[in-house]
Amino acid sequence: MRANFKESTKRSVKKERTLQFTLNVIGIFMFMGILIRWWTVPFAVSNDLRIYYNPDFQMKPSECKEFLAFTLCASSVYFMLINVYFLSKTGRRLVCTVLVLLAVFNLYMMLTLLVAVTH
């Protein structure tokens, strides 16, 4: 007995969710949350758990520019590394190298700031 199976002509059109897609969505929510911080910083919670507006916490225009520059640079590095990682094996090596260099640079800056504060 021989079975004759035909390939189904109806394919699922549902888009497959990949790890790259998931990391990009997480990044979008993460950086949107950081940008929302810009407006939520002046609000604080008192001892009796009431929310109040504290104008002393409001960012100055120069601080806003620095905050936006940091956020845009960090998000561009994040999305660049995520998308380069999934290009090829060379991309994975490049991303791992960049992450190691960032970790070393962060440790160097931490120690530099620690020495500057203690002296």
Short mmCIF file of N, CA and C in Angstrom, two decimals:
data_model
loop_
_atom_site.label_atom_id
_atom_site.label_comp_id
_atom_site.label_asym_id
_atom_site.label_seq_id
_atom_site.Cartn_x
_atom_site.Cartn_y
_atom_site.Cartn_z
N MET A 1 0.84 -1.16 0.00
CA MET A 1 0.00 0.00 0.00
C MET A 1 0.89 1.24 0.00
N ARG A 2 0.57 2.12 -0.86
CA ARG A 2 1.38 3.32 -1.02
C ARG A 2 0.51 4.55 -0.75
N ALA A 3 1.01 5.40 0.14
CA ALA A 3 0.27 6.62 0.47
C ALA A 3 0.79 7.75 -0.39
N ASN A 4 -0.10 8.51 -0.93
CA ASN A 4 0.25 9.64 -1.77
C ASN A 4 -0.07 10.93 -1.01
N PHE A 5 0.94 11.52 -0.45
CA PHE A 5 0.73 12.75 0.30
C PHE A 5 1.00 13.94 -0.60
N LYS A 6 0.08 14.87 -0.60
CA LYS A 6 0.27 16.11 -1.35
C LYS A 6 0.65 17.20 -0.37
N GLU A 7 1.55 18.04 -0.81
CA GLU A 7 1.94 19.15 0.04
C GLU A 7 0.77 20.12 0.12
N SER A 8 0.51 20.55 1.30
CA SER A 8 -0.62 21.44 1.52
C SER A 8 -0.38 22.76 0.80
N THR A 9 -1.41 23.20 0.08
CA THR A 9 -1.28 24.48 -0.62
C THR A 9 -1.60 25.64 0.30
N LYS A 10 -2.25 25.36 1.40
CA LYS A 10 -2.57 26.41 2.35
C LYS A 10 -1.46 26.48 3.39
N ARG A 11 -0.69 27.50 3.31
CA ARG A 11 0.40 27.70 4.27
C ARG A 11 -0.04 28.76 5.27
N SER A 12 0.47 28.61 6.45
CA SER A 12 0.17 29.60 7.47
C SER A 12 0.90 30.89 7.14
N VAL A 13 0.18 31.99 7.12
CA VAL A 13 0.76 33.28 6.79
C VAL A 13 1.27 33.96 8.07
N LYS A 14 1.05 33.34 9.20
CA LYS A 14 1.45 33.91 10.47
C LYS A 14 2.97 34.14 10.48
N LYS A 15 3.36 35.34 10.82
CA LYS A 15 4.77 35.69 10.83
C LYS A 15 5.46 35.03 12.02
N GLU A 16 6.59 34.41 11.74
CA GLU A 16 7.32 33.73 12.79
C GLU A 16 8.04 34.75 13.66
N ARG A 17 7.91 34.63 14.94
CA ARG A 17 8.58 35.53 15.87
C ARG A 17 9.97 34.96 16.17
N THR A 18 10.95 35.76 15.93
CA THR A 18 12.32 35.32 16.12
C THR A 18 12.91 36.01 17.35
N LEU A 19 14.07 35.55 17.76
CA LEU A 19 14.76 36.16 18.87
C LEU A 19 15.15 37.60 18.53
N GLN A 20 15.55 37.83 17.30
CA GLN A 20 15.91 39.19 16.87
C GLN A 20 14.71 40.13 16.99
N PHE A 21 13.56 39.69 16.54
CA PHE A 21 12.34 40.49 16.64
C PHE A 21 12.00 40.77 18.10
N THR A 22 12.11 39.74 18.94
CA THR A 22 11.81 39.90 20.36
C THR A 22 12.75 40.90 21.02
N LEU A 23 14.05 40.81 20.73
CA LEU A 23 15.01 41.74 21.32
C LEU A 23 14.79 43.17 20.82
N ASN A 24 14.39 43.31 19.56
CA ASN A 24 14.08 44.65 19.05
C ASN A 24 12.86 45.25 19.75
N VAL A 25 11.83 44.44 19.97
CA VAL A 25 10.63 44.93 20.66
C VAL A 25 10.97 45.29 22.11
N ILE A 26 11.76 44.45 22.77
CA ILE A 26 12.18 44.76 24.14
C ILE A 26 12.96 46.07 24.17
N GLY A 27 13.83 46.28 23.19
CA GLY A 27 14.60 47.53 23.11
C GLY A 27 13.71 48.74 22.91
N ILE A 28 12.69 48.60 22.08
CA ILE A 28 11.77 49.73 21.86
C ILE A 28 11.07 50.10 23.16
N PHE A 29 10.55 49.09 23.88
CA PHE A 29 9.89 49.38 25.15
C PHE A 29 10.87 49.93 26.18
N MET A 30 12.08 49.41 26.20
CA MET A 30 13.07 49.85 27.16
C MET A 30 13.42 51.33 26.95
N PHE A 31 13.69 51.71 25.72
CA PHE A 31 14.08 53.09 25.47
C PHE A 31 12.89 54.05 25.50
N MET A 32 11.70 53.56 25.20
CA MET A 32 10.52 54.40 25.40
C MET A 32 10.32 54.67 26.89
N GLY A 33 10.58 53.67 27.73
CA GLY A 33 10.50 53.85 29.17
C GLY A 33 11.52 54.84 29.68
N ILE A 34 12.71 54.80 29.12
CA ILE A 34 13.74 55.77 29.52
C ILE A 34 13.32 57.17 29.12
N LEU A 35 12.76 57.33 27.93
CA LEU A 35 12.32 58.65 27.49
C LEU A 35 11.13 59.16 28.30
N ILE A 36 10.27 58.26 28.75
CA ILE A 36 9.14 58.67 29.59
C ILE A 36 9.65 59.21 30.92
N ARG A 37 10.80 58.75 31.34
CA ARG A 37 11.40 59.23 32.59
C ARG A 37 11.59 60.75 32.56
N TRP A 38 11.80 61.29 31.38
CA TRP A 38 12.00 62.72 31.22
C TRP A 38 10.83 63.49 31.82
N TRP A 39 9.61 63.00 31.63
CA TRP A 39 8.43 63.69 32.13
C TRP A 39 8.03 63.25 33.53
N THR A 40 8.46 62.06 33.95
CA THR A 40 8.00 61.56 35.25
C THR A 40 8.96 61.86 36.39
N VAL A 41 10.15 62.36 36.11
CA VAL A 41 11.12 62.64 37.17
C VAL A 41 10.61 63.66 38.18
N PRO A 42 9.94 64.75 37.79
CA PRO A 42 9.52 65.74 38.78
C PRO A 42 8.47 65.25 39.78
N PHE A 43 7.91 64.09 39.56
CA PHE A 43 6.90 63.57 40.46
C PHE A 43 7.56 62.66 41.49
N ALA A 44 7.17 62.84 42.74
CA ALA A 44 7.74 62.05 43.83
C ALA A 44 6.60 61.53 44.71
N VAL A 45 6.95 60.61 45.60
CA VAL A 45 5.97 60.04 46.52
C VAL A 45 6.35 60.47 47.93
N SER A 46 5.38 61.04 48.66
CA SER A 46 5.64 61.49 50.02
C SER A 46 5.60 60.32 50.99
N ASN A 47 5.87 60.60 52.27
CA ASN A 47 5.86 59.55 53.29
C ASN A 47 4.48 58.92 53.47
N ASP A 48 3.43 59.71 53.24
CA ASP A 48 2.08 59.15 53.36
C ASP A 48 1.56 58.63 52.01
N LEU A 49 2.49 58.31 51.11
CA LEU A 49 2.22 57.68 49.81
C LEU A 49 1.34 58.52 48.90
N ARG A 50 1.50 59.82 48.92
CA ARG A 50 0.81 60.71 47.99
C ARG A 50 1.79 61.18 46.94
N ILE A 51 1.33 61.26 45.72
CA ILE A 51 2.17 61.72 44.62
C ILE A 51 2.09 63.24 44.56
N TYR A 52 3.24 63.88 44.50
CA TYR A 52 3.28 65.33 44.40
C TYR A 52 4.33 65.76 43.39
N TYR A 53 4.19 66.97 42.91
CA TYR A 53 5.11 67.53 41.91
C TYR A 53 6.19 68.33 42.64
N ASN A 54 7.44 68.00 42.36
CA ASN A 54 8.55 68.72 42.96
C ASN A 54 9.33 69.43 41.85
N PRO A 55 9.21 70.75 41.73
CA PRO A 55 9.89 71.47 40.63
C PRO A 55 11.41 71.44 40.74
N ASP A 56 11.95 71.09 41.93
CA ASP A 56 13.41 71.01 42.07
C ASP A 56 13.99 69.85 41.27
N PHE A 57 13.19 68.84 40.98
CA PHE A 57 13.65 67.68 40.23
C PHE A 57 13.59 67.88 38.71
N GLN A 58 12.99 68.97 38.27
CA GLN A 58 12.83 69.22 36.83
C GLN A 58 14.19 69.42 36.17
N MET A 59 14.39 68.81 35.03
CA MET A 59 15.66 68.94 34.31
C MET A 59 15.77 70.30 33.65
N LYS A 60 16.98 70.84 33.68
CA LYS A 60 17.25 72.09 32.98
C LYS A 60 17.42 71.79 31.50
N PRO A 61 17.30 72.80 30.62
CA PRO A 61 17.44 72.53 29.17
C PRO A 61 18.76 71.86 28.79
N SER A 62 19.85 72.23 29.44
CA SER A 62 21.14 71.59 29.11
C SER A 62 21.12 70.12 29.54
N GLU A 63 20.49 69.83 30.68
CA GLU A 63 20.39 68.45 31.12
C GLU A 63 19.49 67.64 30.19
N CYS A 64 18.45 68.27 29.66
CA CYS A 64 17.57 67.59 28.71
C CYS A 64 18.33 67.20 27.45
N LYS A 65 19.16 68.12 26.96
CA LYS A 65 19.95 67.82 25.76
C LYS A 65 20.90 66.66 26.01
N GLU A 66 21.56 66.67 27.17
CA GLU A 66 22.48 65.58 27.51
C GLU A 66 21.73 64.26 27.66
N PHE A 67 20.57 64.32 28.29
CA PHE A 67 19.77 63.11 28.49
C PHE A 67 19.32 62.53 27.15
N LEU A 68 18.84 63.39 26.26
CA LEU A 68 18.42 62.92 24.93
C LEU A 68 19.60 62.38 24.13
N ALA A 69 20.75 63.05 24.21
CA ALA A 69 21.94 62.58 23.50
C ALA A 69 22.36 61.20 24.01
N PHE A 70 22.36 61.03 25.33
CA PHE A 70 22.71 59.73 25.90
C PHE A 70 21.73 58.66 25.45
N THR A 71 20.44 58.96 25.53
CA THR A 71 19.42 57.98 25.18
C THR A 71 19.51 57.59 23.70
N LEU A 72 19.68 58.57 22.84
CA LEU A 72 19.79 58.27 21.40
C LEU A 72 21.05 57.48 21.08
N CYS A 73 22.17 57.82 21.70
CA CYS A 73 23.41 57.07 21.47
C CYS A 73 23.28 55.64 21.98
N ALA A 74 22.74 55.49 23.19
CA ALA A 74 22.59 54.15 23.77
C ALA A 74 21.64 53.29 22.93
N SER A 75 20.54 53.88 22.48
CA SER A 75 19.59 53.10 21.68
C SER A 75 20.17 52.72 20.33
N SER A 76 20.92 53.64 19.71
CA SER A 76 21.52 53.30 18.41
C SER A 76 22.56 52.20 18.56
N VAL A 77 23.35 52.23 19.63
CA VAL A 77 24.33 51.15 19.87
C VAL A 77 23.60 49.84 20.12
N TYR A 78 22.54 49.87 20.92
CA TYR A 78 21.79 48.65 21.22
C TYR A 78 21.22 48.02 19.96
N PHE A 79 20.50 48.81 19.16
CA PHE A 79 19.86 48.25 17.97
C PHE A 79 20.90 47.83 16.92
N MET A 80 22.00 48.57 16.83
CA MET A 80 23.05 48.19 15.89
C MET A 80 23.64 46.84 16.29
N LEU A 81 23.95 46.67 17.58
CA LEU A 81 24.53 45.41 18.04
C LEU A 81 23.56 44.24 17.87
N ILE A 82 22.29 44.46 18.17
CA ILE A 82 21.31 43.38 18.02
C ILE A 82 21.22 42.94 16.56
N ASN A 83 21.13 43.89 15.65
CA ASN A 83 20.93 43.53 14.24
C ASN A 83 22.21 43.02 13.58
N VAL A 84 23.37 43.49 14.02
CA VAL A 84 24.64 42.97 13.48
C VAL A 84 24.86 41.54 13.97
N TYR A 85 24.45 41.27 15.21
CA TYR A 85 24.63 39.94 15.79
C TYR A 85 23.97 38.87 14.93
N PHE A 86 22.81 39.16 14.38
CA PHE A 86 22.08 38.14 13.63
C PHE A 86 22.42 38.11 12.14
N LEU A 87 23.40 38.90 11.69
CA LEU A 87 23.78 38.88 10.28
C LEU A 87 24.56 37.64 9.91
N SER A 88 25.62 37.35 10.66
CA SER A 88 26.47 36.21 10.33
C SER A 88 27.31 35.83 11.54
N LYS A 89 28.14 34.83 11.36
CA LYS A 89 29.04 34.42 12.43
C LYS A 89 30.07 35.51 12.72
N THR A 90 30.49 36.21 11.68
CA THR A 90 31.42 37.32 11.86
C THR A 90 30.76 38.43 12.65
N GLY A 91 29.48 38.66 12.42
CA GLY A 91 28.73 39.66 13.18
C GLY A 91 28.67 39.30 14.65
N ARG A 92 28.52 38.02 14.95
CA ARG A 92 28.50 37.57 16.34
C ARG A 92 29.83 37.83 17.01
N ARG A 93 30.91 37.54 16.30
CA ARG A 93 32.25 37.81 16.86
C ARG A 93 32.46 39.29 17.08
N LEU A 94 32.01 40.10 16.14
CA LEU A 94 32.15 41.55 16.26
C LEU A 94 31.36 42.07 17.46
N VAL A 95 30.15 41.59 17.64
CA VAL A 95 29.32 42.03 18.77
C VAL A 95 29.96 41.61 20.09
N CYS A 96 30.46 40.39 20.17
CA CYS A 96 31.11 39.94 21.40
C CYS A 96 32.36 40.77 21.70
N THR A 97 33.12 41.10 20.66
CA THR A 97 34.30 41.95 20.85
C THR A 97 33.91 43.33 21.33
N VAL A 98 32.88 43.91 20.74
CA VAL A 98 32.43 45.24 21.16
C VAL A 98 31.93 45.21 22.60
N LEU A 99 31.21 44.16 22.98
CA LEU A 99 30.72 44.06 24.35
C LEU A 99 31.86 43.93 25.36
N VAL A 100 32.89 43.17 25.01
CA VAL A 100 34.05 43.06 25.89
C VAL A 100 34.75 44.41 26.01
N LEU A 101 34.92 45.12 24.90
CA LEU A 101 35.55 46.44 24.94
C LEU A 101 34.71 47.43 25.77
N LEU A 102 33.40 47.38 25.63
CA LEU A 102 32.53 48.24 26.45
C LEU A 102 32.65 47.90 27.93
N ALA A 103 32.75 46.63 28.26
CA ALA A 103 32.90 46.23 29.66
C ALA A 103 34.23 46.72 30.23
N VAL A 104 35.30 46.58 29.46
CA VAL A 104 36.61 47.06 29.91
C VAL A 104 36.59 48.58 30.07
N PHE A 105 35.99 49.29 29.12
CA PHE A 105 35.91 50.74 29.20
C PHE A 105 35.09 51.17 30.41
N ASN A 106 33.98 50.47 30.69
CA ASN A 106 33.16 50.80 31.86
C ASN A 106 33.93 50.60 33.16
N LEU A 107 34.69 49.51 33.25
CA LEU A 107 35.50 49.29 34.44
C LEU A 107 36.57 50.37 34.59
N TYR A 108 37.19 50.75 33.49
CA TYR A 108 38.19 51.81 33.52
C TYR A 108 37.58 53.13 33.98
N MET A 109 36.40 53.48 33.45
CA MET A 109 35.75 54.72 33.84
C MET A 109 35.30 54.67 35.30
N MET A 110 34.85 53.53 35.75
CA MET A 110 34.43 53.39 37.15
C MET A 110 35.62 53.62 38.08
N LEU A 111 36.76 53.00 37.76
CA LEU A 111 37.94 53.19 38.60
C LEU A 111 38.46 54.62 38.52
N THR A 112 38.41 55.23 37.35
CA THR A 112 38.84 56.62 37.19
C THR A 112 37.97 57.55 38.03
N LEU A 113 36.66 57.36 37.97
CA LEU A 113 35.76 58.19 38.78
C LEU A 113 35.94 57.93 40.27
N LEU A 114 36.20 56.70 40.64
CA LEU A 114 36.43 56.37 42.04
C LEU A 114 37.68 57.06 42.56
N VAL A 115 38.75 57.06 41.77
CA VAL A 115 39.98 57.73 42.16
C VAL A 115 39.75 59.24 42.22
N ALA A 116 39.01 59.79 41.27
CA ALA A 116 38.77 61.23 41.25
C ALA A 116 37.93 61.68 42.46
N VAL A 117 36.99 60.86 42.88
CA VAL A 117 36.14 61.23 44.00
C VAL A 117 36.88 61.10 45.32
N THR A 118 37.73 60.10 45.45
CA THR A 118 38.41 59.87 46.74
C THR A 118 39.58 60.81 46.95
N HIS A 119 40.06 61.49 45.94
CA HIS A 119 41.20 62.41 46.14
C HIS A 119 40.76 63.82 46.22
#
